[in-house]
Amino acid sequence: MTVSPAAVRAARRRDRRVYTRSHPLLFALLAAARRRPVTRLGRAVLVHDAAPYRHALTRIPLDRTAAGTTGGAARELSTADVLFDQEGGGHRGARRTLAEDLSAAGVERLRPVWQEALGRHLAPLAEGRDVDLVPLARELAAVGVCTLLGSAADPHAVAVAAGEAAAAAVRDHLPGPRLPGARRAAATATARLETLLSTGTDGRAGLRAMLAVAAVNTSVAALPRAAAWCADAGLWDQAADDRLRPALVTELLRVTAPSPLLPRAAAADADLGGCPVRKGDRLILVARHAVRAHLQPPDARRPAPPAVAQLVFGAGPHACPGARLARAQLEDVLAALAPHRPAVTGARVDRGAALPGWRSLTVRAAGRHESAARFEEDR
Ligand code: HEM
């Protein structure tokens, strides 16, 4: 079955709301600047194309602790070294400890835990009831991370603290005057997360907390947005097909680009696609544009080249170690939803979240949603 252009437009229209309702000015600025692959705006360099985006992450020395970057924010939140802000041997060592847990075998070991949560959350669909995919995504991400860390913490509490820590950190780093209390709120939420996840023995509470922040916020943004795209664009046939589903997962992660902006800082002078970069310049790497999310709709039969699609997980030594886990969870969510052919019955943007996403995204099985759709609330 071919993908209908009208359905794709509807899907794109809905998904754009997570940007336009949370950061309208930033979205408009980035959209206006994207015609050129690399643009300088004062000391900031905006990067919109795949090649310079990859080049910046793999070839330009980056200051991982600079204020306003992901590593700088992580360092402000925690006293420990937390991957994002690390370099060299220390960084490689920290990643090695994660590599086995997030390997293919490691992810398979985690699968039964989130499968149980998935079945429980989606059971109401068979009875014609609505299901909100945001709490589902929150639990999937949090049980995955708690199991990964061998933590007995309450997954709900972990998800809430991880969401608050990231949201407060982003509020503290947005351009413009700093909001009073944002930094304190971020530190308090992080300390709560560290206490929740601490084993009290290995001294790695900071790393554990950052792992939870990285996993929960991206997954809570990604899973409901991907499912909404699938429903609105009429992609359930592809989701139901075991051979197409992995490519559909990659495509949906590409168009949703859950971590749409990577703020970095140059640690040395360099050249980026013909634009001179000076030490100390801020690099705003726009993942959403680099993977052509705004231009090429998702289609498992005509996917974007893998080298482009995988850029939503970054590139180089700091590329996301949780990509396999994120893909496996989305694959299972789509496989479980596909037999119901659900439609979206309600969608509300989370204006305060760290990453663009839904506060609530409800779906109902096909044939059971027509009358509900008339009442759809889309604030
Ligand atoms: C759809 C879901 C996800 C997306 C889109 C995503 C995206 C990213 C991106 C763009 C980076 C920065 C890469 C770079 O600087 O080159 C990153 C780093 C990271 N991610 Fe993910 N991520 C996701 C899920 C996860 C999950 C599930 C986990 C953990 C289980 C995780 C853990 C991390 C960690 C620890 C880092 C820092 C790595 C380092 O600095 O060495 N992420 N992620």
Tab-separated table of C-alpha atoms and ligand atoms in Angstrom:
chain	number	residue	atom	x	y	z
A	1	MET	CA	0.000	0.000	0.000
A	2	THR	CA	1.372	3.455	-0.865
A	3	VAL	CA	1.480	6.213	1.703
A	4	SER	CA	-1.192	8.876	1.046
A	5	PRO	CA	0.200	12.439	0.698
A	6	ALA	CA	-2.832	13.842	2.561
A	7	ALA	CA	-2.235	11.482	5.491
A	8	VAL	CA	1.446	12.439	5.540
A	9	ARG	CA	0.507	16.137	5.649
A	10	ALA	CA	-1.847	15.463	8.581
A	11	ALA	CA	0.870	13.551	10.434
A	12	ARG	CA	3.426	16.279	9.837
A	13	ARG	CA	0.959	18.984	10.910
A	14	ARG	CA	0.295	17.254	14.216
A	15	ASP	CA	3.954	16.484	14.927
A	16	ARG	CA	5.070	20.071	14.233
A	17	ARG	CA	2.919	21.154	17.177
A	18	VAL	CA	5.395	19.702	19.658
A	19	TYR	CA	7.835	22.377	18.424
A	20	THR	CA	5.540	25.275	17.643
A	21	ARG	CA	3.684	25.068	20.955
A	22	SER	CA	6.763	24.684	23.138
A	23	HIS	CA	9.485	26.798	21.469
A	24	PRO	CA	7.817	28.793	18.662
A	25	LEU	CA	10.558	31.427	18.291
A	26	LEU	CA	13.418	28.963	18.276
A	27	PHE	CA	11.568	26.770	15.761
A	28	ALA	CA	10.915	29.750	13.459
A	29	LEU	CA	14.551	30.912	13.706
A	30	LEU	CA	15.944	27.480	12.868
A	31	ALA	CA	13.455	27.013	10.020
A	32	ALA	CA	14.453	30.397	8.556
A	33	ALA	CA	18.179	29.590	8.776
A	34	ARG	CA	18.057	26.063	7.384
A	35	ARG	CA	18.453	26.969	3.695
A	36	ARG	CA	22.228	27.174	4.204
A	37	PRO	CA	24.064	24.087	5.496
A	38	VAL	CA	26.100	26.180	7.949
A	39	THR	CA	25.229	29.719	9.124
A	40	ARG	CA	26.983	31.980	11.594
A	41	LEU	CA	24.900	34.092	13.993
A	42	GLY	CA	27.333	36.056	16.145
A	43	ARG	CA	29.369	33.481	18.117
A	44	ALA	CA	26.883	30.711	17.291
A	45	VAL	CA	27.258	28.464	14.245
A	46	LEU	CA	24.037	26.764	13.114
A	47	VAL	CA	24.536	23.443	11.331
A	48	HIS	CA	21.716	21.963	9.244
A	49	ASP	CA	23.228	19.393	6.863
A	50	ALA	CA	24.319	15.799	7.456
A	51	ALA	CA	27.961	16.246	6.350
A	52	PRO	CA	28.895	19.262	8.536
A	53	TYR	CA	26.805	17.830	11.422
A	54	ARG	CA	28.840	14.590	11.315
A	55	HIS	CA	32.071	16.550	10.794
A	56	ALA	CA	31.400	18.674	13.880
A	57	LEU	CA	30.845	15.598	16.065
A	58	THR	CA	33.743	13.543	14.755
A	59	ARG	CA	36.475	15.933	13.563
A	60	ILE	CA	36.259	19.183	15.479
A	61	PRO	CA	37.710	19.173	19.011
A	62	LEU	CA	34.775	19.945	21.320
A	63	ASP	CA	34.810	21.480	24.773
A	64	ARG	CA	32.678	18.922	26.599
A	65	THR	CA	32.355	20.985	29.760
A	66	ALA	CA	31.481	24.402	28.268
A	67	ALA	CA	28.411	26.153	29.679
A	68	GLY	CA	25.333	25.779	27.482
A	69	THR	CA	26.378	22.393	26.070
A	70	THR	CA	24.936	18.997	26.990
A	71	GLY	CA	28.147	18.049	28.817
A	72	GLY	CA	28.264	21.412	30.613
A	73	ALA	CA	24.667	21.005	31.769
A	74	ALA	CA	25.354	17.447	32.966
A	75	ARG	CA	28.395	18.669	34.903
A	76	GLU	CA	26.359	21.400	36.595
A	77	LEU	CA	23.751	18.853	37.635
A	78	SER	CA	26.079	16.278	39.107
A	79	THR	CA	29.401	16.267	40.889
A	80	ALA	CA	30.424	13.007	39.208
A	81	ASP	CA	31.853	12.419	35.696
A	82	VAL	CA	28.838	11.499	33.595
A	83	LEU	CA	29.942	10.489	30.052
A	84	PHE	CA	28.551	13.568	28.278
A	85	ASP	CA	31.303	15.724	29.822
A	86	GLN	CA	34.115	13.167	29.684
A	87	GLU	CA	37.013	12.723	27.273
A	88	GLY	CA	39.696	10.168	26.412
A	89	GLY	CA	40.501	7.185	28.624
A	90	GLY	CA	38.025	8.019	31.400
A	91	HIS	CA	35.244	8.288	28.842
A	92	ARG	CA	36.201	5.039	27.102
A	93	GLY	CA	36.300	3.239	30.458
A	94	ALA	CA	32.853	4.507	31.462
A	95	ARG	CA	31.426	3.448	28.091
A	96	ARG	CA	32.959	-0.015	28.377
A	97	THR	CA	30.980	-0.631	31.550
A	98	LEU	CA	27.789	0.090	29.596
A	99	ALA	CA	28.675	-1.712	26.390
A	100	GLU	CA	27.789	-5.238	27.527
A	101	ASP	CA	24.528	-4.157	29.214
A	102	LEU	CA	23.372	-2.321	26.097
A	103	SER	CA	24.642	-4.952	23.628
A	104	ALA	CA	22.186	-7.062	21.586
A	105	ALA	CA	22.295	-9.751	24.295
A	106	GLY	CA	21.883	-7.155	27.051
A	107	VAL	CA	18.808	-5.664	25.373
A	108	GLU	CA	17.279	-9.147	24.944
A	109	ARG	CA	17.708	-9.696	28.675
A	110	LEU	CA	15.742	-6.495	29.389
A	111	ARG	CA	12.951	-7.246	26.889
A	112	PRO	CA	10.653	-9.372	29.118
A	113	VAL	CA	10.533	-6.569	31.688
A	114	TRP	CA	9.170	-3.940	29.302
A	115	GLN	CA	6.998	-6.502	27.445
A	116	GLU	CA	5.046	-7.034	30.659
A	117	ALA	CA	4.457	-3.276	31.038
A	118	LEU	CA	3.510	-2.982	27.363
A	119	GLY	CA	0.861	-5.729	27.582
A	120	ARG	CA	-0.621	-4.219	30.730
A	121	HIS	CA	-0.843	-0.674	29.325
A	122	LEU	CA	-2.298	-1.698	25.945
A	123	ALA	CA	-4.917	-4.173	27.271
A	124	PRO	CA	-7.737	-1.519	27.264
A	125	LEU	CA	-7.436	-1.181	23.461
A	126	ALA	CA	-9.076	-4.609	23.019
A	127	GLU	CA	-12.068	-3.356	25.013
A	128	GLY	CA	-12.473	-0.239	22.872
A	129	ARG	CA	-11.000	2.065	25.498
A	130	ASP	CA	-8.439	4.849	25.021
A	131	VAL	CA	-4.814	4.360	25.996
A	132	ASP	CA	-2.458	7.236	26.773
A	133	LEU	CA	0.932	6.393	25.282
A	134	VAL	CA	2.889	8.892	27.401
A	135	PRO	CA	2.632	7.011	30.743
A	136	LEU	CA	3.369	3.843	28.767
A	137	ALA	CA	6.561	5.339	27.331
A	138	ARG	CA	7.548	6.619	30.771
A	139	GLU	CA	7.187	3.189	32.356
A	140	LEU	CA	8.917	1.363	29.494
A	141	ALA	CA	11.925	3.663	29.683
A	142	ALA	CA	12.101	3.667	33.478
A	143	VAL	CA	11.727	-0.101	34.003
A	144	GLY	CA	14.359	-0.628	31.308
A	145	VAL	CA	16.808	1.692	33.016
A	146	CYS	CA	16.093	0.415	36.558
A	147	THR	CA	16.611	-3.187	35.426
A	148	LEU	CA	19.746	-2.199	33.537
A	149	LEU	CA	21.135	-0.588	36.679
A	150	GLY	CA	19.978	-3.402	38.944
A	151	SER	CA	17.989	-0.843	40.914
A	152	ALA	CA	14.917	-1.635	42.999
A	153	ALA	CA	13.749	1.997	42.812
A	154	ASP	CA	10.136	2.737	41.903
A	155	PRO	CA	10.227	3.263	38.103
A	156	HIS	CA	7.513	5.900	38.291
A	157	ALA	CA	9.521	7.979	40.789
A	158	VAL	CA	12.637	7.566	38.637
A	159	ALA	CA	10.770	8.734	35.518
A	160	VAL	CA	9.312	11.776	37.299
A	161	ALA	CA	12.675	12.839	38.759
A	162	ALA	CA	14.467	12.273	35.428
A	163	GLY	CA	11.859	14.405	33.642
A	164	GLU	CA	12.079	17.193	36.222
A	165	ALA	CA	15.879	17.250	36.231
A	166	ALA	CA	16.061	17.589	32.451
A	167	ALA	CA	13.226	20.109	32.175
A	168	ALA	CA	14.721	22.363	34.856
A	169	ALA	CA	18.196	22.099	33.294
A	170	VAL	CA	16.828	23.132	29.896
A	171	ARG	CA	14.932	26.071	31.443
A	172	ASP	CA	18.205	27.161	33.024
A	173	HIS	CA	19.994	27.086	29.638
A	174	LEU	CA	17.443	28.648	27.321
A	175	PRO	CA	18.560	31.892	25.654
A	176	GLY	CA	17.483	35.013	27.548
A	177	PRO	CA	17.410	35.867	31.246
A	178	ARG	CA	17.858	32.911	33.557
A	179	LEU	CA	14.699	31.889	35.383
A	180	PRO	CA	15.012	32.268	39.144
A	181	GLY	CA	15.212	28.896	40.842
A	182	ALA	CA	15.670	26.846	37.643
A	183	ARG	CA	19.205	25.787	38.529
A	184	ARG	CA	18.230	24.887	42.092
A	185	ALA	CA	15.218	22.903	40.833
A	186	ALA	CA	17.455	20.976	38.425
A	187	ALA	CA	20.002	20.193	41.140
A	188	THR	CA	17.275	19.103	43.582
A	189	ALA	CA	15.658	16.777	41.051
A	190	THR	CA	19.064	15.302	40.135
A	191	ALA	CA	19.945	14.740	43.788
A	192	ARG	CA	16.593	12.967	44.243
A	193	LEU	CA	17.343	10.793	41.225
A	194	GLU	CA	20.834	9.979	42.504
A	195	THR	CA	19.380	8.939	45.868
A	196	LEU	CA	16.710	6.811	44.195
A	197	LEU	CA	19.246	5.002	42.012
A	198	SER	CA	22.130	4.801	44.454
A	199	THR	CA	23.275	1.362	45.497
A	200	GLY	CA	25.367	3.016	48.170
A	201	THR	CA	28.345	0.855	47.211
A	202	ASP	CA	29.807	1.743	43.841
A	203	GLY	CA	29.964	5.547	44.026
A	204	ARG	CA	28.451	5.828	40.564
A	205	ALA	CA	25.171	7.504	41.517
A	206	GLY	CA	25.900	10.463	39.200
A	207	LEU	CA	26.444	8.248	36.183
A	208	ARG	CA	23.327	6.223	36.992
A	209	ALA	CA	21.243	9.392	37.279
A	210	MET	CA	22.505	10.758	33.950
A	211	LEU	CA	21.764	7.445	32.271
A	212	ALA	CA	18.191	7.661	33.557
A	213	VAL	CA	17.890	11.280	32.374
A	214	ALA	CA	19.232	10.354	28.906
A	215	ALA	CA	17.025	7.280	28.533
A	216	VAL	CA	13.746	8.495	30.008
A	217	ASN	CA	13.491	11.908	28.365
A	218	THR	CA	14.353	10.736	24.863
A	219	SER	CA	12.043	7.711	25.049
A	220	VAL	CA	9.112	9.678	26.499
A	221	ALA	CA	9.493	12.126	23.612
A	222	ALA	CA	10.109	9.475	20.942
A	223	LEU	CA	7.626	6.648	21.472
A	224	PRO	CA	4.326	8.628	21.493
A	225	ARG	CA	5.450	10.913	18.635
A	226	ALA	CA	6.438	7.903	16.526
A	227	ALA	CA	3.127	6.132	17.217
A	228	ALA	CA	1.174	9.293	16.326
A	229	TRP	CA	3.061	9.574	13.015
A	230	CYS	CA	2.281	5.932	12.311
A	231	ALA	CA	-1.420	6.397	13.056
A	232	ASP	CA	-1.870	9.711	11.219
A	233	ALA	CA	0.166	8.738	8.137
A	234	GLY	CA	-1.524	5.318	7.853
A	235	LEU	CA	1.636	3.266	8.368
A	236	TRP	CA	0.129	0.385	10.364
A	237	ASP	CA	0.587	-2.043	7.423
A	238	GLN	CA	4.323	-1.403	7.548
A	239	ALA	CA	4.314	-1.687	11.350
A	240	ALA	CA	2.531	-5.060	11.146
A	241	ASP	CA	5.079	-6.472	8.697
A	242	ASP	CA	7.998	-8.165	10.517
A	243	ARG	CA	10.317	-7.503	7.557
A	244	LEU	CA	9.471	-3.797	7.248
A	245	ARG	CA	9.137	-2.917	10.949
A	246	PRO	CA	12.874	-2.446	11.677
A	247	ALA	CA	13.175	0.018	8.760
A	248	LEU	CA	9.994	1.764	9.881
A	249	VAL	CA	11.464	2.182	13.374
A	250	THR	CA	14.566	3.812	11.900
A	251	GLU	CA	12.421	6.058	9.711
A	252	LEU	CA	10.146	7.135	12.569
A	253	LEU	CA	13.137	7.937	14.773
A	254	ARG	CA	14.575	9.920	11.879
A	255	VAL	CA	11.475	12.084	11.328
A	256	THR	CA	10.835	12.621	15.005
A	257	ALA	CA	14.535	13.313	15.792
A	258	PRO	CA	13.692	13.184	19.515
A	259	SER	CA	16.860	15.048	20.475
A	260	PRO	CA	16.491	17.712	17.767
A	261	LEU	CA	19.317	20.093	18.782
A	262	LEU	CA	22.768	19.203	20.050
A	263	PRO	CA	24.417	22.250	21.662
A	264	ARG	CA	28.208	21.935	21.555
A	265	ALA	CA	31.235	24.257	21.810
A	266	ALA	CA	34.387	24.272	19.660
A	267	ALA	CA	37.620	23.713	21.588
A	268	ALA	CA	39.834	24.835	18.671
A	269	ASP	CA	39.697	26.828	15.452
A	270	ALA	CA	38.350	24.773	12.536
A	271	ASP	CA	36.498	24.893	9.256
A	272	LEU	CA	32.953	23.628	8.962
A	273	GLY	CA	31.590	23.335	5.427
A	274	GLY	CA	33.523	26.466	4.384
A	275	CYS	CA	32.487	28.431	7.495
A	276	PRO	CA	35.423	29.340	9.773
A	277	VAL	CA	34.857	28.215	13.365
A	278	ARG	CA	36.750	29.829	16.224
A	279	LYS	CA	37.678	28.283	19.554
A	280	GLY	CA	34.818	29.001	21.969
A	281	ASP	CA	32.122	29.293	19.266
A	282	ARG	CA	28.851	27.614	20.098
A	283	LEU	CA	27.849	24.936	17.592
A	284	ILE	CA	24.105	24.365	17.321
A	285	LEU	CA	23.820	21.026	15.556
A	286	VAL	CA	20.269	20.669	14.241
A	287	ALA	CA	19.703	16.917	14.083
A	288	ARG	CA	16.162	17.390	12.771
A	289	HIS	CA	17.420	19.113	9.638
A	290	ALA	CA	20.572	16.992	9.218
A	291	VAL	CA	18.395	13.854	8.859
A	292	ARG	CA	15.916	15.653	6.562
A	293	ALA	CA	13.015	15.140	8.978
A	294	HIS	CA	11.356	18.284	7.619
A	295	LEU	CA	11.702	17.168	3.972
A	296	GLN	CA	11.375	13.405	3.663
A	297	PRO	CA	8.425	11.643	5.349
A	298	PRO	CA	8.915	8.182	6.892
A	299	ASP	CA	8.535	5.228	4.562
A	300	ALA	CA	10.013	1.808	5.337
A	301	ARG	CA	9.885	0.954	1.616
A	302	ARG	CA	11.962	4.012	0.643
A	303	PRO	CA	14.067	4.731	3.724
A	304	ALA	CA	16.744	7.408	3.997
A	305	PRO	CA	20.346	6.098	3.810
A	306	PRO	CA	21.323	4.509	7.170
A	307	ALA	CA	24.333	6.823	7.468
A	308	VAL	CA	21.920	9.771	7.527
A	309	ALA	CA	19.168	8.227	9.676
A	310	GLN	CA	21.575	7.181	12.438
A	311	LEU	CA	22.614	10.803	13.008
A	312	VAL	CA	19.606	11.219	15.328
A	313	PHE	CA	21.781	9.285	17.792
A	314	GLY	CA	24.792	11.552	17.219
A	315	ALA	CA	28.140	10.367	15.812
A	316	GLY	CA	31.691	9.590	16.895
A	317	PRO	CA	32.953	8.598	20.343
A	318	HIS	CA	29.932	10.067	22.182
A	319	ALA	CA	27.253	8.548	19.875
A	320	CYS	CA	24.284	7.304	21.878
A	321	PRO	CA	25.037	3.947	23.578
A	322	GLY	CA	21.277	3.400	24.142
A	323	ALA	CA	20.282	3.398	20.442
A	324	ARG	CA	19.754	-0.362	20.308
A	325	LEU	CA	17.539	-0.289	23.388
A	326	ALA	CA	15.500	2.667	22.059
A	327	ARG	CA	14.986	0.920	18.711
A	328	ALA	CA	13.962	-2.371	20.348
A	329	GLN	CA	11.402	-0.627	22.550
A	330	LEU	CA	9.851	1.266	19.652
A	331	GLU	CA	9.782	-1.915	17.576
A	332	ASP	CA	7.854	-3.720	20.321
A	333	VAL	CA	5.451	-0.802	20.805
A	334	LEU	CA	4.645	-0.730	17.069
A	335	ALA	CA	4.259	-4.524	16.889
A	336	ALA	CA	1.839	-4.467	19.827
A	337	LEU	CA	-0.184	-1.526	18.455
A	338	ALA	CA	-0.336	-2.623	14.799
A	339	PRO	CA	-3.098	-5.290	15.141
A	340	HIS	CA	-5.392	-2.603	16.614
A	341	ARG	CA	-4.712	-0.069	13.809
A	342	PRO	CA	-5.230	2.687	16.401
A	343	ALA	CA	-6.044	6.316	15.598
A	344	VAL	CA	-5.153	9.320	17.726
A	345	THR	CA	-8.108	10.518	19.797
A	346	GLY	CA	-6.375	13.231	21.832
A	347	ALA	CA	-3.021	15.028	21.898
A	348	ARG	CA	-1.686	17.644	24.279
A	349	VAL	CA	1.794	19.159	23.983
A	350	ASP	CA	4.111	19.121	27.000
A	351	ARG	CA	5.277	22.729	26.969
A	352	GLY	CA	7.566	22.308	29.963
A	353	ALA	CA	9.466	19.169	28.901
A	354	ALA	CA	13.169	19.162	28.080
A	355	LEU	CA	12.542	17.668	24.646
A	356	PRO	CA	9.639	18.445	22.301
A	357	GLY	CA	6.917	15.908	22.982
A	358	TRP	CA	3.394	15.135	24.103
A	359	ARG	CA	2.079	15.504	27.618
A	360	SER	CA	-0.707	13.129	26.683
A	361	LEU	CA	-1.301	11.214	23.458
A	362	THR	CA	-4.338	8.944	23.488
A	363	VAL	CA	-5.170	6.327	20.884
A	364	ARG	CA	-8.124	4.023	20.293
A	365	ALA	CA	-8.426	0.877	18.175
A	366	ALA	CA	-9.730	1.309	14.594
A	367	GLY	CA	-13.482	1.247	14.181
A	368	ARG	CA	-13.870	2.434	17.740
A	369	HIS	CA	-12.628	5.970	17.319
A	370	GLU	CA	-14.824	7.668	14.706
A	371	SER	CA	-17.231	9.260	17.144
A	372	ALA	CA	-14.458	10.007	19.660
A	373	ALA	CA	-12.425	11.766	16.972
A	374	ARG	CA	-15.073	14.478	16.766
A	375	PHE	CA	-14.317	15.361	20.352
A	376	GLU	CA	-10.586	15.238	19.975
A	377	GLU	CA	-8.960	17.795	22.160
A	378	ASP	CA	-5.790	19.266	20.714
A	379	ARG	CA	-4.634	22.044	22.948
B	1	HEM	C1	15.069	7.574	20.901
B	1	HEM	C2	15.858	7.562	21.932
B	1	HEM	C3	17.191	8.244	22.026
B	1	HEM	C4	17.751	9.244	21.259
B	1	HEM	C5	17.143	9.961	20.054
B	1	HEM	C6	19.062	9.528	21.800
B	1	HEM	C7	19.929	10.483	21.285
B	1	HEM	C8	21.176	10.742	21.802
B	1	HEM	C9	22.099	11.721	21.258
B	1	HEM	C10	21.830	12.616	20.056
B	1	HEM	C11	23.212	11.704	22.032
B	1	HEM	C12	24.460	12.586	21.862
B	1	HEM	C13	25.409	11.892	20.911
B	1	HEM	C14	26.634	12.699	20.499
B	1	HEM	O1	27.018	13.647	21.212
B	1	HEM	O2	27.232	12.360	19.461
B	1	HEM	C15	23.008	10.708	23.081
B	1	HEM	C16	23.911	10.409	24.067
B	1	HEM	C17	23.675	9.507	25.082
B	1	HEM	N1	22.587	8.685	25.236
B	1	HEM	FE1	20.982	8.601	23.994
B	1	HEM	N2	19.266	8.706	22.878
B	1	HEM	C18	18.170	7.901	23.047
B	1	HEM	C19	17.991	6.914	24.010
B	1	HEM	C20	18.900	6.578	24.972
B	1	HEM	C21	18.745	5.496	25.912
B	1	HEM	C22	17.554	4.532	25.951
B	1	HEM	C23	19.850	5.512	26.733
B	1	HEM	C24	20.242	4.613	27.869
B	1	HEM	C25	19.797	3.437	28.101
B	1	HEM	C26	20.695	6.607	26.273
B	1	HEM	C27	21.887	6.958	26.859
B	1	HEM	C28	22.746	7.941	26.358
B	1	HEM	C29	24.010	8.290	26.992
B	1	HEM	C30	24.574	7.697	28.290
B	1	HEM	C31	24.586	9.259	26.188
B	1	HEM	C32	25.945	9.958	26.413
B	1	HEM	C33	27.010	9.181	25.674
B	1	HEM	C34	28.393	9.807	25.733
B	1	HEM	O3	28.508	11.022	25.908
B	1	HEM	O4	29.368	9.042	25.602
B	1	HEM	N3	20.088	7.215	25.208
B	1	HEM	N4	21.773	10.129	22.901
